[in-house]
XYZ file of C-alpha atoms in Angstrom:
616
model
C -5.750 5.218 43.357
C -2.195 4.857 44.755
C -2.685 1.118 44.261
C -2.235 1.860 40.552
C 1.543 2.082 40.969
C 1.552 -1.283 42.766
C 0.108 -3.056 39.735
C 3.335 -2.261 37.904
C 5.692 -2.361 40.895
C 4.922 -5.920 42.037
C 5.940 -7.719 38.818
C 9.010 -5.491 38.512
C 10.073 -6.365 42.075
C 9.434 -10.003 41.234
C 11.794 -9.666 38.270
C 14.517 -8.068 40.419
C 14.195 -10.744 43.112
C 14.331 -13.604 40.610
C 17.203 -12.015 38.689
C 19.321 -11.508 41.821
C 18.573 -14.724 43.709
C 17.616 -17.193 40.952
C 20.290 -19.748 41.928
C 19.223 -19.773 45.580
C 15.444 -19.905 45.293
C 14.851 -23.318 43.772
C 11.743 -24.159 41.775
C 9.254 -23.673 44.606
C 10.774 -20.343 45.619
C 10.898 -19.114 42.023
C 7.267 -20.093 41.464
C 6.256 -18.406 44.713
C 7.943 -15.129 43.732
C 6.949 -15.212 40.060
C 3.331 -16.228 40.502
C 2.909 -14.379 43.798
C 4.030 -11.047 42.338
C 1.486 -11.460 39.545
C -1.233 -12.362 42.040
C -0.505 -9.163 43.985
C -0.529 -7.168 40.746
C -3.914 -8.634 39.782
C -5.324 -7.915 43.262
C -4.063 -4.336 43.053
C -5.713 -3.992 39.666
C -8.957 -5.283 41.168
C -8.779 -2.673 43.944
C -8.051 0.040 41.369
C -11.024 -1.072 39.296
C -13.386 -1.083 42.261
C -12.195 2.388 43.264
C -12.578 3.609 39.683
C -16.205 2.493 39.497
C -16.896 3.706 43.033
C -16.067 7.215 41.804
C -18.553 6.902 38.979
C -16.087 5.740 36.312
C -14.391 9.129 36.138
C -13.116 10.243 32.764
C -9.468 9.790 33.763
C -7.010 9.924 36.645
C -3.271 10.736 36.517
C -0.790 9.507 39.108
C 2.572 11.358 38.870
C 5.531 9.278 40.037
C 8.690 11.273 39.297
C 10.145 13.803 36.886
C 11.934 12.319 33.882
C 12.954 15.254 31.637
C 12.775 18.908 32.712
C 13.917 21.245 29.932
C 12.583 24.659 28.892
C 10.878 23.194 25.817
C 10.211 19.662 27.037
C 8.846 18.432 30.344
C 8.196 14.742 30.818
C 7.352 12.826 33.952
C 6.701 9.224 34.798
C 2.948 9.521 35.148
C 0.407 6.714 35.139
C -2.872 7.449 33.381
C -6.061 5.604 34.308
C -9.242 5.745 32.282
C -11.690 3.182 30.927
C -9.325 2.026 28.180
C -6.224 1.640 30.356
C -8.328 -0.027 33.074
C -9.571 -2.578 30.522
C -6.023 -3.295 29.410
C -4.850 -3.388 33.027
C -7.418 -6.054 33.821
C -6.509 -8.131 30.770
C -2.749 -7.922 31.284
C -2.693 -8.529 35.035
C -5.624 -10.964 35.221
C -4.871 -13.164 32.229
C -1.146 -12.739 32.905
C -1.607 -14.144 36.417
C -3.459 -17.208 35.088
C -0.709 -17.816 32.521
C 1.950 -17.547 35.248
C 0.010 -19.982 37.411
C -0.205 -22.505 34.558
C 3.485 -21.971 33.753
C 4.473 -22.950 37.304
C 3.104 -26.420 36.434
C 4.145 -26.557 32.780
C 7.798 -25.516 33.267
C 8.572 -27.856 36.192
C 11.881 -29.589 35.680
C 13.038 -27.203 32.935
C 16.519 -25.728 33.078
C 16.343 -22.005 33.859
C 13.038 -22.166 35.775
C 13.751 -19.002 37.812
C 15.147 -17.204 34.763
C 11.915 -17.968 32.930
C 9.773 -16.319 35.609
C 12.146 -13.354 35.820
C 11.613 -12.689 32.102
C 7.852 -13.241 32.400
C 7.546 -10.787 35.294
C 9.556 -8.174 33.418
C 7.387 -8.738 30.344
C 4.225 -7.985 32.295
C 5.796 -4.949 33.998
C 6.801 -3.534 30.600
C 3.320 -4.129 29.187
C 1.721 -2.409 32.168
C 4.025 0.566 31.638
C 2.891 0.620 28.021
C -0.835 0.659 28.767
C -0.625 2.997 31.779
C 1.834 5.551 30.379
C 0.390 9.053 30.054
C 2.828 10.210 27.350
C 4.116 8.695 24.135
C 7.723 8.420 25.447
C 6.491 6.554 28.533
C 4.463 4.267 26.295
C 7.549 3.852 24.141
C 9.628 2.670 27.112
C 7.082 -0.098 27.731
C 6.913 -0.679 23.976
C 10.653 -1.350 23.814
C 10.502 -3.341 27.037
C 8.071 -5.900 25.652
C 10.236 -6.142 22.533
C 13.289 -6.969 24.645
C 11.377 -9.501 26.754
C 9.919 -11.175 23.669
C 13.494 -11.685 22.438
C 14.533 -13.207 25.773
C 11.506 -15.485 26.032
C 11.262 -16.632 22.406
C 14.926 -17.598 22.617
C 14.555 -19.145 26.074
C 15.782 -22.522 24.774
C 18.872 -20.787 23.445
C 20.939 -23.949 23.070
C 18.984 -24.704 19.874
C 20.240 -22.303 17.199
C 16.855 -22.140 15.445
C 15.303 -20.711 18.602
C 17.933 -17.986 18.749
C 17.252 -17.174 15.094
C 13.511 -16.898 15.801
C 14.205 -14.559 18.721
C 16.458 -12.385 16.574
C 13.852 -12.293 13.835
C 11.148 -11.123 16.227
C 13.464 -8.494 17.699
C 14.667 -7.118 14.354
C 11.287 -7.070 12.595
C 9.542 -5.332 15.479
C 12.424 -2.831 15.704
C 11.582 -1.756 12.153
C 8.113 -0.798 13.331
C 9.566 0.889 16.408
C 11.594 3.247 14.215
C 8.395 4.392 12.516
C 6.753 4.908 15.921
C 9.702 7.043 17.064
C 9.589 9.141 13.879
C 5.867 9.676 14.414
C 6.573 10.930 17.943
C 9.216 13.348 16.663
C 6.837 14.740 14.039
C 4.019 15.220 16.543
C 6.338 16.979 19.000
C 7.708 19.227 16.252
C 4.195 20.275 15.242
C 2.386 20.362 18.593
C 5.156 20.904 21.154
C 3.985 18.147 23.510
C 4.042 14.368 23.781
C 1.410 14.021 26.511
C -1.333 11.899 24.962
C -4.270 13.829 26.417
C -2.789 17.146 25.307
C -2.147 15.735 21.836
C -5.790 14.705 21.530
C -6.888 18.238 22.459
C -4.335 20.176 20.396
C -4.395 18.097 17.210
C -7.928 19.129 16.084
C -6.999 22.778 16.736
C -3.746 22.603 14.790
C -4.515 20.230 11.903
C -7.295 20.384 9.346
C -9.273 17.231 8.585
C -7.221 15.167 6.133
C -4.072 17.259 6.708
C -0.976 15.882 4.976
C 1.152 16.254 8.122
C -1.409 14.447 10.267
C -1.667 11.709 7.647
C 2.131 11.333 7.737
C 2.213 11.222 11.549
C -0.545 8.593 11.771
C 1.025 6.461 9.028
C 4.227 6.439 11.077
C 2.290 5.416 14.202
C 0.587 2.717 12.133
C 4.045 1.478 11.106
C 4.836 0.931 14.764
C 1.499 -0.768 15.357
C 1.836 -3.278 12.500
C 5.271 -4.285 13.775
C 4.169 -5.075 17.322
C 0.802 -6.555 16.308
C 2.244 -8.690 13.471
C 0.171 -7.211 10.683
C 1.025 -6.910 7.000
C 3.827 -6.337 6.003
C 5.673 -6.999 9.313
C 3.764 -10.153 10.249
C 6.494 -12.704 9.541
C 7.939 -12.883 13.059
C 4.844 -14.149 14.850
C 4.705 -17.760 13.669
C 8.405 -18.271 14.395
C 7.820 -16.920 17.901
C 6.376 -20.375 18.685
C 9.972 -21.411 19.406
C 9.458 -20.184 22.964
C 7.759 -22.191 25.740
C 3.984 -22.476 25.351
C 3.148 -20.131 28.289
C 5.267 -17.509 26.516
C 3.166 -17.974 23.387
C 0.042 -17.515 25.486
C 1.378 -14.332 27.078
C 2.550 -12.799 23.790
C -0.552 -13.734 21.813
C -3.271 -13.230 24.392
C -2.436 -10.633 27.016
C 0.537 -8.556 25.993
C 2.668 -7.822 22.982
C 0.477 -8.329 19.916
C -2.323 -6.233 21.393
C -0.009 -3.231 21.798
C -0.595 -1.974 18.261
C -4.365 -2.107 18.682
C -4.045 -0.232 21.972
C -1.803 2.455 20.434
C -4.252 3.223 17.644
C -7.209 3.214 20.022
C -5.353 5.448 22.491
C -4.554 8.011 19.751
C -7.930 7.648 18.012
C -8.460 11.409 17.634
C -5.298 11.664 15.527
C -6.475 8.872 13.243
C -9.932 10.413 12.910
C -8.218 13.520 11.535
C -6.533 11.350 8.878
C -9.316 9.370 7.150
C -6.899 7.997 4.543
C -4.783 6.417 7.277
C -7.862 5.083 9.034
C -8.950 3.427 5.804
C -5.436 1.984 5.470
C -5.732 0.550 8.991
C -8.882 -1.287 7.936
C -7.319 -2.675 4.752
C -4.177 -3.800 6.569
C -6.350 -5.737 9.022
C -8.645 -7.149 6.340
C -5.832 -8.443 4.136
C -3.896 -9.828 7.099
C -6.883 -11.747 8.431
C -7.371 -13.408 5.029
C -3.700 -14.250 4.480
C -3.346 -15.668 7.993
C -6.632 -17.578 7.733
C -5.563 -19.426 4.588
C -2.139 -20.134 6.124
C -3.721 -21.645 9.251
C -5.851 -24.070 7.186
C -2.820 -26.175 6.180
C -0.505 -25.954 9.209
C 0.519 -29.163 10.947
C 2.033 -27.721 14.150
C -0.641 -27.150 16.800
C 0.995 -23.935 18.024
C 1.467 -22.514 14.514
C -2.240 -22.992 13.806
C -2.961 -20.852 16.860
C -0.247 -18.358 15.895
C -1.821 -17.690 12.505
C -5.220 -17.481 14.149
C -3.836 -14.740 16.417
C -2.574 -12.857 13.376
C -6.028 -13.192 11.839
C -7.899 -12.072 14.954
C -5.661 -9.034 15.399
C -6.569 -8.330 11.780
C -10.220 -8.271 12.867
C -9.322 -5.676 15.486
C -7.527 -3.520 12.912
C -10.519 -3.871 10.600
C -12.772 -2.667 13.426
C -10.501 0.299 14.097
C -10.536 1.127 10.397
C -14.336 1.364 10.267
C -14.468 3.472 13.439
C -15.730 0.642 15.656
C -13.328 1.635 18.430
C -15.186 0.067 21.325
C -15.895 -3.124 19.388
C -12.168 -3.506 18.621
C -11.215 -3.264 22.298
C -14.051 -5.604 23.299
C -12.754 -8.183 20.801
C -9.251 -7.628 22.194
C -10.518 -8.560 25.648
C -12.524 -11.552 24.405
C -9.597 -12.750 22.325
C -7.341 -12.624 25.401
C -9.712 -15.030 27.176
C -10.119 -17.687 24.517
C -6.633 -17.457 22.988
C -4.968 -17.849 26.393
C -7.249 -20.852 26.962
C -6.296 -22.405 23.622
C -2.559 -21.861 23.988
C -2.449 -23.190 27.531
C -4.592 -26.149 26.489
C -2.228 -26.813 23.592
C 0.593 -26.844 26.150
C -1.267 -29.505 28.099
C -1.685 -31.515 24.877
C 2.024 -31.183 24.089
C 2.999 -32.429 27.556
C 0.498 -35.286 27.391
C 1.973 -36.311 24.015
C 5.585 -36.187 25.245
C 6.348 -32.815 23.601
C 4.900 -33.755 20.236
C 3.443 -30.762 18.334
C 2.475 -32.284 14.979
C -1.303 -32.633 15.000
C -1.172 -35.564 12.554
C 0.855 -37.533 15.112
C -1.949 -37.127 17.638
C -5.493 -38.464 17.672
C -8.148 -39.860 19.963
C -6.994 -37.672 22.843
C -10.466 -36.894 24.131
C -10.346 -40.171 26.060
C -6.980 -39.497 27.699
C -7.429 -35.793 28.565
C -11.193 -35.078 28.541
C -10.868 -31.808 30.480
C -8.428 -30.400 27.917
C -10.810 -31.559 25.185
C -13.603 -29.568 26.825
C -11.289 -26.540 27.025
C -10.504 -26.857 23.325
C -14.180 -27.121 22.451
C -15.034 -23.977 24.397
C -11.956 -22.018 23.330
C -12.221 -23.197 19.741
C -15.925 -22.394 19.721
C -15.168 -18.865 20.929
C -12.445 -18.461 18.283
C -14.854 -19.704 15.619
C -17.602 -17.450 17.065
C -20.152 -20.203 17.595
C -23.458 -18.360 18.052
C -24.892 -17.174 21.360
C -22.887 -19.452 23.674
C -19.358 -18.070 23.237
C -17.803 -14.678 23.947
C -16.197 -14.617 20.504
C -19.578 -14.528 18.797
C -20.634 -11.332 20.547
C -17.355 -9.510 19.923
C -17.000 -10.580 16.287
C -20.685 -10.002 15.519
C -20.346 -6.425 16.755
C -17.443 -5.808 14.368
C -19.303 -7.253 11.383
C -22.435 -5.308 12.263
C -20.610 -2.002 12.520
C -18.773 -2.693 9.263
C -21.962 -3.189 7.243
C -23.897 -0.474 9.083
C -21.046 1.945 8.372
C -21.308 1.258 4.632
C -18.085 -0.757 4.502
C -19.425 -3.673 2.486
C -15.976 -4.890 1.355
C -14.768 -5.150 4.942
C -17.963 -6.974 5.899
C -17.490 -9.534 3.119
C -13.822 -10.088 4.002
C -14.807 -10.454 7.649
C -17.287 -13.186 6.743
C -14.713 -15.079 4.681
C -12.288 -14.776 7.582
C -14.922 -16.071 10.003
C -15.555 -19.095 7.777
C -11.823 -19.869 7.529
C -11.445 -19.444 11.298
C -14.153 -21.974 12.007
C -12.721 -24.364 9.416
C -9.120 -24.421 10.649
C -10.113 -24.368 14.332
C -12.289 -27.465 14.140
C -9.884 -29.116 11.701
C -7.309 -28.894 14.497
C -9.762 -30.138 17.159
C -11.045 -33.084 15.110
C -7.543 -34.227 14.109
C -6.097 -33.915 17.624
C -8.943 -35.309 19.694
C -10.818 -37.649 17.331
C -9.859 -40.406 14.940
C -7.323 -43.145 15.520
C -4.988 -42.674 18.465
C -1.403 -41.949 17.444
C 1.536 -42.400 19.802
C 1.196 -42.939 23.532
C -0.416 -40.000 25.305
C -0.786 -40.001 29.079
C -3.180 -38.374 31.509
C -2.186 -35.172 33.295
C -3.242 -33.622 36.586
C -2.538 -30.784 39.009
C -4.495 -27.860 40.436
C -2.170 -25.289 38.857
C -2.999 -26.910 35.517
C -6.782 -27.143 35.649
C -7.602 -24.037 37.737
C -6.399 -21.400 35.206
C -7.892 -23.411 32.357
C -11.222 -23.637 34.177
C -11.380 -19.887 34.817
C -10.454 -19.053 31.212
C -13.002 -21.591 29.958
C -15.787 -19.816 31.858
C -14.647 -16.423 30.549
C -14.665 -17.797 26.996
C -18.354 -18.665 27.182
C -21.201 -16.162 26.914
C -20.457 -15.251 30.538
C -17.402 -13.365 29.283
C -19.661 -11.202 27.138
C -21.297 -9.886 30.325
C -18.077 -7.973 31.045
C -18.568 -4.548 29.507
C -15.359 -2.484 29.271
C -15.963 1.099 30.522
C -15.071 2.753 27.208
C -17.929 5.195 26.721
C -16.014 8.141 28.196
C -12.779 7.324 26.344
C -13.570 6.083 22.850
C -16.232 7.515 20.549
C -19.285 5.492 19.696
C -19.395 4.041 16.213
C -20.898 6.385 13.599
C -22.620 3.385 12.005
C -26.396 3.429 11.939
C -28.770 0.696 10.935
C -32.092 -0.874 11.725
C -32.699 -3.611 14.244
C -33.782 -5.852 11.376
C -30.398 -5.366 9.673
C -28.617 -6.171 12.920
C -30.610 -9.380 13.320
C -29.848 -10.325 9.724
C -26.111 -9.760 10.239
C -26.244 -11.833 13.418
C -27.859 -14.749 11.580
C -25.393 -14.523 8.701
C -22.465 -14.519 11.147
C -23.923 -17.502 13.007
C -24.477 -19.423 9.779
C -20.929 -18.665 8.633
C -19.351 -20.045 11.792
C -21.541 -23.157 11.769
C -20.867 -23.823 8.086
C -17.116 -23.824 8.760
C -17.653 -26.308 11.592
C -19.762 -28.588 9.370
C -17.212 -28.527 6.556
C -14.434 -29.369 9.019
C -16.509 -32.294 10.324
C -17.116 -33.503 6.764
C -13.424 -33.332 5.927
C -11.712 -34.479 9.111
C -14.068 -36.789 10.973
C -14.155 -40.428 9.938
C -11.822 -41.840 7.278
C -10.752 -38.419 5.884
C -10.895 -39.615 2.280
C -12.121 -36.258 0.957
C -9.015 -34.260 2.028
C -6.836 -36.905 0.361
C -8.872 -36.574 -2.841
C -8.641 -32.773 -2.732
C -4.868 -33.011 -2.254
C -4.622 -34.846 -5.610
C -6.265 -32.020 -7.576
C -3.950 -30.172 -10.022
C -3.437 -26.918 -8.127
C -3.845 -28.333 -4.610
C -0.147 -29.094 -3.875
C 0.965 -25.666 -5.087
C -1.667 -23.834 -3.064
C -1.019 -25.970 -0.011
C 2.711 -25.274 -0.193
C 2.092 -21.548 -0.722
C -0.283 -21.337 2.240
C 1.946 -23.508 4.421
C 4.776 -21.057 3.804
C 2.431 -18.167 4.666
C 2.347 -16.863 1.080
C 6.123 -16.833 0.789
C 6.775 -13.553 2.602
C 9.804 -15.039 4.354
C 11.337 -16.123 1.051
C 10.723 -12.704 -0.503
C 12.233 -10.873 2.465
C 15.136 -13.317 2.538
C 15.891 -12.625 -1.139
C 15.473 -8.861 -1.193
C 16.577 -7.820 2.287
C 18.490 -10.522 4.166
C 20.714 -11.600 1.264
C 21.245 -8.006 0.221
C 22.240 -7.081 3.760
C 24.622 -10.022 4.027
C 26.161 -9.091 0.675
C 26.636 -5.551 1.904
C 28.343 -6.803 5.073
C 30.737 -8.876 2.945
C 31.492 -5.813 0.862
C 32.026 -3.668 3.922
C 33.666 -6.255 6.156
C 37.006 -4.424 5.862
C 35.248 -1.043 6.174
C 36.374 0.942 3.064
C 36.087 4.240 4.942
C 38.543 3.084 7.584
C 40.778 1.590 4.926
C 40.923 4.942 3.090
C 41.657 6.912 6.246
C 44.339 4.408 7.249
C 46.287 5.135 4.044
C 47.709 8.287 5.687
C 49.330 6.597 8.718
C 50.436 3.698 6.515
C 52.209 6.096 4.121
C 53.883 7.895 7.019
C 54.880 4.552 8.515
C 56.407 3.496 5.182
C 58.424 6.730 4.933
C 59.540 6.244 8.514
C 60.713 2.773 7.606
C 62.750 4.105 4.704
C 64.303 6.749 6.939
C 65.094 4.185 9.613
C 66.945 1.977 7.106
C 69.228 4.895 6.195
C 70.467 5.171 9.785
C 72.899 2.245 9.535
C 76.189 3.898 10.700
C 77.990 3.539 7.327
C 80.302 6.554 6.818
C 80.356 6.381 3.026
C 76.509 6.399 2.847
C 76.304 9.296 5.283
C 78.849 11.331 3.241
C 76.995 10.514 0.026
C 73.673 11.626 1.498
C 75.325 14.775 2.897
C 76.865 15.623 -0.496
C 73.608 14.848 -2.310
C 71.650 17.089 0.074
C 74.168 19.937 -0.346
C 74.007 19.665 -4.141
C 70.169 19.657 -3.980
C 70.170 22.794 -1.786
C 72.621 24.588 -4.116
C 70.474 23.653 -7.093
C 67.308 25.002 -5.430
C 69.125 28.205 -4.368
C 70.376 28.809 -7.907
C 66.870 28.460 -9.285
C 65.492 30.930 -6.745
C 68.298 33.512 -7.265
C 68.014 33.387 -11.060
């Protein structure tokens, strides 16, 4: 189990090496260090997993590293915690992260800052591994803040374009809002329970708090605030689409293997706390349900290939929150794993499309690409099919079907209906993107692409996105409770058929609209409300404009008001007054005898006058 520390150590050492010697390594050296450190991390994770199962999938294992805080009332150590949940996340982060790094070594060739890019990527993975392996909330929080910092560095990687810097700042600031809530939740839990060790919290909370306790509800709402910030859920979802300013491998890493899954992991890790607060758990479900609908409608009208995938990520994380809200803990984590496979495939494939089209990202300036890049077309079909949950042949069908089944079996009919609408929208916008990009009349001048570091990671992710990926069963039985939902086999079969029909109907509608001459979309666009709805959805329901008006402008107005700092100005009146009096006194010292005698006589008269008043 000592290999567990190596999974985190290798990418961190890779970061240090790249940060210190980036100007000396060159592209080949930087790729060797960046990709090699991730390969060693993934191999270490594989050894850890084999050892874990060899010991009968033990409930958990703790690996103490060093003491962090040692006070009479607070003891914290850097300890890595391994159980079925953290092992699942370890496999996703290190395995998918390695494939993304391998693809990036091909995609980023010739870019300025090649070594700097891999330094940030290695640090990103190290921070995420700290997050998922931390045994206490403060340790998790260190990784939590680490991925926030790295997202800022990577989203703003092309910093010479001011819009990219603005997108990086937006991601950093919005997620910091959620982080404040997370920190407040930690403080409240420590105040009430006297510990921040996650396993101790899960044992002590049921003993200390009654079911539905107001304090536990407050603590879990604060933790949920942190989760919605990192996982881009309502109302802190606005940063995710703008995060597409970063290089495409960064988008793949953020959306598939690391940052946006952190909120799902946090809620799953602290599931006992949320089970004690049913109101918060219901809120988790509604946050996910509403987010998946809002993001689904937004994705239907996007024109940037990466923004379509960004809104789909927001929607799929919404599915995971919905699953958590109905108590389908294991189904949520299974969908997290499946989503990592097919979303990494889609983002990396979109990167290949962008390179083939000379860095064009507008899908309506593409077309007919299946002839030029047939392998990428196959990747999009498999990845898009998994995202749309095409029945029985894709991993996405099995993970999404389990969520829908547990929603209806748990008597959450509203969540089931919203999930179906979301599934239909997902299929519609996914195949809209595929049909526009790869079919129809060819636009521009695309070129063929090649390279083992391009097709090998795509090929592996394509296999994992098929039904073969569904054969991977995360070892969650000893960590997360089974769903309380009960239902007959007939009901399960009926839900499965409904889910299959929903995904296929979205595909058929997309084919009707976007294959051939595409006259029907043009006719729909001329309907009375169509332009307004299209504009509203394209702007993601106007959340950015609302936040700009109420928060950003208000903040800027406040900075203008306080730019001279009224508090400092008030305090500075005292030294200014003394300085003025000093100036007056200095002017009187001019060496003129008549003035000196006059002042002397005036002072004597003033003293005699004061003395007479006192004596009388």
